Structure formats: structure tokens, C-alpha cells
C-alpha positions as a printed NumPy array, in Angstrom:
array([[ 14.244,  37.12 ,  64.85 ],
       [ 10.497,  37.09 ,  64.19 ],
       [  8.051,  38.006,  66.956],
       [  4.563,  36.53 ,  66.93 ],
       [  2.061,  39.292,  67.667],
       [ -0.951,  37.056,  66.968],
       [ -0.923,  33.366,  66.068],
       [ -4.467,  32.994,  64.77 ],
       [ -6.582,  29.986,  65.786],
       [ -3.64 ,  27.548,  65.762],
       [ -0.093,  27.919,  64.472],
       [  2.982,  25.736,  64.847],
       [  6.523,  25.349,  63.559],
       [  6.764,  22.47 ,  61.081],
       [  9.382,  20.879,  58.874],
       [  9.141,  17.446,  57.21 ],
       [  8.94 ,  15.596,  60.514],
       [ 10.64 ,  12.701,  62.289],
       [ 10.577,   9.712,  59.918],
       [ 11.918,   6.332,  60.954],
       [ 11.093,   6.51 ,  64.674],
       [  7.663,   4.852,  64.761],
       [  9.192,   1.681,  66.24 ],
       [ 10.127,   3.824,  69.25 ],
       [  6.585,   5.18 ,  69.557],
       [  7.472,   8.568,  68.038],
       [  5.007,   9.927,  65.442],
       [  6.407,  11.372,  62.234],
       [  4.563,  14.7  ,  62.587],
       [  5.748,  17.436,  60.183],
       [  3.736,  19.628,  57.832],
       [  0.229,  18.301,  57.239],
       [  0.406,  19.548,  53.636],
       [  4.058,  18.777,  52.93 ],
       [  4.067,  19.819,  49.237],
       [  2.98 ,  23.329,  50.224],
       [  5.796,  23.665,  52.759],
       [  8.285,  22.399,  50.168],
       [  7.021,  24.951,  47.64 ],
       [  7.209,  27.858,  50.102],
       [ 10.801,  26.891,  50.93 ],
       [ 11.807,  26.653,  47.269],
       [ 10.383,  30.114,  46.625],
       [ 12.78 ,  31.697,  49.138],
       [ 15.77 ,  29.583,  48.088],
       [ 15.673,  27.227,  51.084],
       [ 16.229,  23.49 ,  51.064],
       [ 12.756,  21.949,  50.996],
       [ 13.03 ,  20.46 ,  54.489],
       [ 13.682,  23.636,  56.466],
       [ 11.153,  24.6  ,  59.117],
       [  8.425,  27.15 ,  58.476],
       [  5.216,  28.221,  60.181],
       [  2.003,  26.257,  59.607],
       [ -1.067,  28.466,  60.094],
       [ -4.564,  27.087,  60.621],
       [ -7.229,  29.488,  59.316],
       [ -4.597,  32.237,  59.023],
       [ -5.241,  35.43 ,  61.038],
       [ -1.604,  35.783,  62.123],
       [  0.544,  38.865,  62.689],
       [  4.338,  38.562,  62.569],
       [  6.836,  41.326,  63.427],
       [ 10.224,  41.079,  61.688],
       [ 13.103,  42.327,  63.836],
       [ 15.337,  42.01 ,  60.761],
       [ 14.536,  42.142,  57.07 ],
       [ 13.84 ,  38.791,  55.391],
       [ 12.593,  37.146,  52.227],
       [  9.275,  35.389,  52.823],
       [  6.894,  33.216,  50.781],
       [  3.398,  31.846,  51.38 ],
       [  1.948,  28.593,  50.021],
       [ -1.021,  26.357,  50.727],
       [ -4.454,  27.765,  51.519],
       [ -4.501,  31.245,  49.876],
       [ -4.745,  34.026,  52.445],
       [ -6.195,  37.496,  52.228],
       [ -2.85 ,  39.293,  52.336],
       [ -1.253,  42.295,  50.669],
       [  1.875,  40.164,  50.229],
       [  0.259,  37.693,  47.848],
       [  0.827,  33.98 ,  47.326],
       [  3.269,  31.945,  45.271],
       [  6.104,  34.471,  44.97 ],
       [  8.935,  35.582,  47.274],
       [  8.569,  39.048,  48.808],
       [ 10.719,  41.208,  51.073],
       [  9.646,  42.166,  54.591],
       [ 11.76 ,  45.064,  55.845],
       [ 13.184,  45.38 ,  59.348],
       [ 10.534,  46.514,  61.813],
       [  7.636,  45.712,  59.473],
       [  4.61 ,  43.665,  60.482],
       [  3.239,  40.948,  58.215],
       [ -0.541,  40.701,  58.613],
       [ -2.276,  37.623,  57.261],
       [ -6.044,  37.215,  56.905],
       [ -8.26 ,  34.151,  56.51 ],
       [ -7.862,  31.754,  53.58 ],
       [-10.294,  31.938,  50.692],
       [-10.402,  28.142,  50.661],
       [ -8.559,  25.392,  52.482],
       [ -7.303,  25.314,  56.029],
       [ -3.492,  25.425,  56.291],
       [ -1.049,  28.032,  54.984],
       [  2.753,  27.814,  55.169],
       [  5.05 ,  30.76 ,  55.849],
       [  8.647,  30.151,  54.773],
       [ 11.462,  32.57 ,  55.649],
       [ 14.808,  32.545,  53.887],
       [ 17.128,  30.689,  56.259],
       [ 14.298,  28.738,  57.885],
       [ 12.857,  28.899,  61.388],
       [ 15.784,  27.844,  63.577],
       [ 14.188,  26.728,  66.831],
       [ 16.011,  23.951,  68.699],
       [ 15.431,  20.565,  67.021],
       [ 14.07 ,  17.607,  68.993],
       [ 14.94 ,  14.108,  67.722],
       [ 16.178,  15.635,  64.49 ],
       [ 13.138,  17.774,  63.725],
       [ 11.802,  21.228,  64.583],
       [  8.184,  20.126,  64.159],
       [  5.534,  20.603,  66.826],
       [  3.783,  17.279,  67.471],
       [  0.316,  17.964,  68.847],
       [ -0.146,  14.352,  69.955],
       [  3.088,  13.585,  71.824],
       [  4.056,  17.144,  72.761],
       [  7.496,  16.849,  71.148],
       [  9.032,  19.95 ,  69.625],
       [  8.302,  23.62 ,  70.261],
       [  5.034,  24.694,  71.832],
       [  2.274,  26.011,  69.558],
       [  2.841,  29.658,  68.738],
       [  1.215,  32.403,  70.769],
       [  1.559,  36.174,  71.144],
       [  5.085,  36.911,  72.35 ],
       [  6.762,  33.829,  70.856],
       [ 10.158,  34.681,  69.358],
       [ 11.278,  32.666,  66.341],
       [ 14.979,  32.701,  65.407],
       [ 15.837,  32.636,  61.702],
       [ 18.732,  30.567,  60.393],
       [ 21.564,  31.453,  58.042],
       [ 20.433,  31.509,  54.395],
       [ 21.507,  28.65 ,  52.13 ],
       [ 21.354,  28.619,  48.35 ],
       [ 19.889,  31.344,  46.142],
       [ 16.41 ,  32.531,  45.196],
       [ 15.858,  31.26 ,  41.658],
       [ 12.042,  31.213,  41.325],
       [ 10.123,  34.393,  40.526],
       [  6.59 ,  33.03 ,  40.572],
       [  4.726,  29.782,  41.202],
       [  1.07 ,  30.605,  40.521],
       [ -0.996,  29.102,  43.36 ],
       [ -3.322,  26.327,  42.21 ],
       [ -7.012,  26.396,  42.892],
       [ -8.647,  23.939,  45.263],
       [ -8.385,  20.298,  44.243],
       [-11.611,  18.27 ,  44.166],
       [-12.413,  16.886,  47.604],
       [-12.019,  13.289,  46.467],
       [ -9.653,  10.879,  48.237],
       [ -8.441,   7.768,  46.421],
       [ -8.267,   4.726,  48.675],
       [ -6.364,   1.449,  48.582],
       [ -8.491,  -1.187,  50.413],
       [ -7.259,  -2.878,  53.573],
       [ -5.434,  -4.04 ,  55.504],
       [ -8.52 ,  -4.807,  57.657],
       [-11.392,  -4.403,  55.196],
       [-12.308,  -8.03 ,  55.968],
       [-13.467,  -6.827,  59.412],
       [-16.354,  -4.982,  57.77 ],
       [-19.585,  -5.962,  56.051],
       [-19.087,  -6.936,  52.377],
       [-20.672,  -3.698,  51.159],
       [-18.771,  -1.401,  53.562],
       [-16.19 ,  -0.195,  51.007],
       [-18.949,   0.498,  48.508],
       [-20.791,   2.391,  51.241],
       [-17.68 ,   4.436,  52.005],
       [-17.63 ,   5.601,  48.383],
       [-21.375,   5.849,  47.776],
       [-22.006,   9.285,  49.255],
       [-20.016,  12.175,  50.71 ],
       [-18.923,  12.481,  54.324],
       [-18.855,  15.753,  56.257],
       [-15.714,  16.953,  58.046],
       [-16.269,  17.266,  61.8  ],
       [-15.245,  20.282,  63.866],
       [-13.288,  17.833,  66.05 ],
       [-10.725,  17.322,  63.262],
       [ -7.118,  18.331,  63.914],
       [ -3.553,  17.464,  62.936],
       [ -4.035,  13.926,  64.263],
       [ -6.85 ,  13.15 ,  61.864],
       [ -9.83 ,  14.273,  59.828],
       [-12.919,  13.056,  61.669],
       [-15.887,  12.426,  59.408],
       [-19.614,  12.001,  59.839],
       [-21.876,  10.179,  57.424],
       [-22.911,   6.623,  56.599],
       [-21.918,   4.152,  59.323],
       [-19.362,   1.544,  58.286],
       [-20.754,  -1.685,  59.735],
       [-18.43 ,  -4.367,  61.03 ],
       [-18.72 ,  -8.05 ,  60.224],
       [-16.431,  -9.   ,  63.106],
       [-16.675,  -7.937,  66.723],
       [-13.949,  -7.41 ,  69.297],
       [-10.782,  -5.387,  68.968],
       [ -7.49 ,  -5.9  ,  67.238],
       [ -4.196,  -5.953,  69.102],
       [ -2.483,  -2.635,  68.494],
       [ -0.726,  -2.576,  65.13 ],
       [  1.241,  -0.065,  63.108],
       [ -0.569,   2.89 ,  61.545],
       [  0.434,   4.967,  58.527],
       [ -0.508,   8.469,  57.465],
       [ -3.689,   8.259,  55.424],
       [ -5.042,   5.2  ,  57.248],
       [ -8.849,   5.284,  57.5  ],
       [ -9.425,   3.969,  60.989],
       [-12.959,   3.101,  62.043],
       [-13.832,   3.225,  65.763],
       [-16.951,   1.507,  67.202],
       [-19.119,   4.486,  66.135],
       [-18.603,   3.439,  62.508],
       [-17.54 ,   6.986,  61.596],
       [-14.178,   7.021,  59.762],
       [-11.075,   9.001,  60.735],
       [ -8.386,   9.79 ,  58.148],
       [ -5.038,   9.933,  59.933],
       [ -2.85 ,  12.982,  59.282],
       [  0.691,  13.965,  60.269],
       [  0.354,  13.674,  64.065],
       [ -1.402,  10.294,  64.098],
       [ -0.303,   7.689,  66.684],
       [  2.236,   5.11 ,  65.477],
       [ -0.086,   2.259,  66.538],
       [ -3.815,   1.724,  66.92 ],
       [ -6.334,  -0.98 ,  67.74 ],
       [ -9.308,  -0.032,  65.57 ],
       [ -9.522,  -1.705,  62.145],
       [ -8.361,   0.198,  59.06 ],
       [-10.717,  -0.226,  56.113],
       [ -8.386,   1.468,  53.629],
       [ -5.519,   3.899,  53.171],
       [ -5.667,   7.221,  51.319],
       [ -3.064,   7.537,  48.57 ],
       [ -0.07 ,   9.656,  49.536],
       [ -0.722,  12.001,  46.599],
       [ -4.132,  12.862,  48.071],
       [ -2.964,  13.592,  51.63 ],
       [ -2.582,  17.329,  50.873],
       [ -6.275,  17.361,  49.906],
       [ -7.189,  15.784,  53.239],
       [ -4.958,  18.253,  55.097],
       [ -6.801,  21.219,  53.585],
       [-10.329,  20.042,  54.456],
       [-12.257,  22.45 ,  56.681],
       [-14.931,  21.569,  59.239],
       [-18.203,  21.406,  57.343],
       [-16.589,  20.468,  54.012],
       [-17.848,  17.417,  52.161],
       [-15.41 ,  14.805,  50.928],
       [-15.837,  11.693,  48.802],
       [-13.814,   8.497,  48.602],
       [-13.084,   6.361,  45.572],
       [-11.449,   2.94 ,  45.676],
       [ -8.185,   2.594,  43.808],
       [ -8.032,  -0.727,  41.921],
       [ -5.64 ,  -3.3  ,  43.294],
       [ -4.267,  -3.766,  46.807]])
């Protein structure tokens, strides 16, 4: 059992989400930066899909009622434990985690995984629908599952920050915008708004002007969709985005670049570049 003494600004339990349920109105959810969760799990010998803790801006304190192997991945935290290697936390010890040097989200994997009760096949907290466990707070108790597999990785040196550039495939509704809108999206950087969250990265910058008025009937949305509300300010959908939406989507961020979007902080600048083809 792990006891949360402090959860930091926002912390949740996340695995790889609830795929395949969008037709029922259920978002996928799951880790916003899935490769980092997968890496943290591999470091402690877990299957990649086991649940861990997703921290936003760090600042968490966790008390281990039993000894456990732990690993950290994602945004690098100020921590005596270090990043990118498994380490042992003894029974009764407290793991204190500071703020990240860069990025936004850090993943804490424990050998055996966080074994809260699954909902619709996943242990992920969905901030939009409310499915899954509540966000962590002081006093939350997190059960740990039975270990599977073996620890076979000694070190995975944490990478530095990737350039804040998101590659975009145009459409499906780029025809709803002025002919130069895509060029305008890529012409200058946008600034990440403080209103961003796990649903989406809200951006401020050049207005994307529509060529068509009115609203679309609600249609399916994917992670990475760049939806443009009437303000003309784009929103990049992340893990907790709604399954449908009625604002036009000017383009979709490549899946490989979603971890970059997930690590953007309020105040960061980000650029877009159009990927050739459709």
C-alpha cells in the first residue's frame, strides 16, 4: 500500500486507457504521455499497460507501507531518487518529488502496478467524464498489485526536451477555413494557455479565420485533433478529449508528437508544421 501525503497540483492514476468505447460515448483517457508511462513500467519489470501515477508539476510525497521497486519517467523531477532507473523504496520510507526541470507530466511506476479497482477495463482517471478513481489527494491509499516478470533494465538515460514542434496532417475540415489558414497556423508560434488540461492544450496566437459559417453536426474526434472554436484559437485534444465535437478540425497532430503536446507547460511556445499528404 502507498499513502499519498501530498499530491502536488494535480495527480491521477493512469494506465493506457479505455480504447474501443468511443461509440458508447466513453473517452479513451489514459496517460497523456503514454511512452513515458510505458518506459517507467518497463524499468520496474511491469507489463507496459499497468497503472502508475501521473503527476502534473510534481511536488508529491508518497509514503510506502511496504518496500517496492519504483521508477520515474517523463518530465525530469528534482528528486534524490533520480530518473530513468529503477530504485528501491524501503518500508516506511517517504518518496519526496520536486518540480520538473522542464515539461509538465511525470510518471511514477511501482513494481506490480497501482491496483485500484478498474472501471470499464481501465484504472485511468478520466477528468472529463469522471470515470475511474478520483484525483489523488492527501490521505489517498493506493494498493499495489502482485509483481509480474523480472527487472531486466538497469538504466534508460532520460532524454532532453524535444523541440516544441507539432507535425500536422491537414483536415478533415480544413475546407471550413480561409485558404491561408493552414499556412497561418504554421507561420508563427502559439502560446500555451493556463486553461490547458488533460482534455486539451488551449493555445493563443493568430486567429484561424473561417471561410464557412454555422456549425457542424457533432462528429467523431481523435486524440491530436486541432479543433477551432468560434474564437479562432486552436485546441489540441489530449487523452481526455470528448469522443465527439461540433467545431471544425483544421488538422490532426501526428501520434508520434502527442507526447510533446502532453509535456507543454502554460506559457510555452509551440509551432506547427504541415506534414505532406492527407
